[in-house]
Amino acid sequence: MNIVNVVLSGGVGSRLWPLSRKSKPKQYLPIFDGKSLFELTVKRNLPFCDRLMVVGGKDNYMLSRDSLKLIGHPFLEIIEATPRNTAAAIAFSAFLAEKDDILLITPSDHLISEGEAYKSAVEDAIKLADKGFLATFGMIPNRPETGFGYIEFEGNNVLSFREKPNRELAEYFLSKGTFLWNSGMFCFSAGTFLSELKEHSPEVYRASKKVIEEVKDGFLPLEASMKIPSISVDYAVMEKSKRIKVVPSHFEWSDMGSFEALYDHFGSDPKMRKGTNLVLGTDKHVEFLGVDNLVVVDTKDAILVLNKSQAQEVKKVFEKLEKERPDLIQ
């Protein structure tokens, strides 16, 4: 049995525009003490894993390659011709693995504290995967977050999956103490995952299998890829399977998916934090008068100013610019 870290690196990071662009998504930005989230992800999981697979897109695979050269670790590369969401991305890696291989699925854009809590959670997930379960990592919530999905749990058993809630429902989930944040991290054997995918989402299974049979030097074919339904692994498998288990996890975790997350992370950095306000992307001196909880992002061709409470809305700005000013998101 081999443990394979499958790093998903195809995201765009639209909620971190204008720092994050299609040509350099958030996972490759070296803003965490000079390191990127992608680099930190790979290094964090090397002690647990025998092999490394990276699933990314044709627009950013060179960024992955450059990071991995610095790390100096061998890897298998899967380069998607077009984004087809996480069910297909994970299926590709499972088809290229041995059926008994344990796949540790980790997004490349999460910031996680290393240490005993993380080590313990990964080891628990591997044990569950080795018993034929599909394990997901559920984070102990510390606030009524509306930007994450939730998992209702009892021990390692999953009682239900919940969509991103409104504020009132998020507060209820937090008060109950029986709900976890859905982290988007998973652990299972390749064979178990493919069996469950074939049962619950046969169209994704068949189309993904056909695509991986046509792979050439890591590159997947466009025409066949377009026939794969674009669906998340949660909808395709995790919310349907009877083999699901959850690992309640206590390590520090952030999906770094919004400026509110960056605001919290850089809260004590005097170079970026100005009172209750945060400045990113510039060395210019910035002063604030009469305003609080603002995030100012300054890049060479765009400036974004927002209240941190509106951090989830930045995606709408990205989508608007994608239609009206595509040059500003490249």
PDB file of C-alpha atoms in Angstrom, residues 317-326 329:
ATOM      1  CA  VAL A 317     -16.723  41.581  -9.148  1.00  0.00           C
ATOM      2  CA  PHE A 318     -14.522  38.941 -10.790  1.00  0.00           C
ATOM      3  CA  GLU A 319     -17.484  37.523 -12.733  1.00  0.00           C
ATOM      4  CA  LYS A 320     -18.506  41.022 -13.865  1.00  0.00           C
ATOM      5  CA  LEU A 321     -14.991  41.800 -15.079  1.00  0.00           C
ATOM      6  CA  GLU A 322     -14.794  38.443 -16.839  1.00  0.00           C
ATOM      7  CA  LYS A 323     -17.547  39.730 -19.150  1.00  0.00           C
ATOM      8  CA  GLU A 324     -16.722  43.432 -19.280  1.00  0.00           C
ATOM      9  CA  ARG A 325     -12.929  43.672 -18.764  1.00  0.00           C
ATOM     10  CA  PRO A 326     -11.356  40.218 -19.211  1.00  0.00           C
ATOM     11  CA  ILE A 329      -8.478  39.093 -14.601  1.00  0.00           C
TER      12      ILE A 329
END
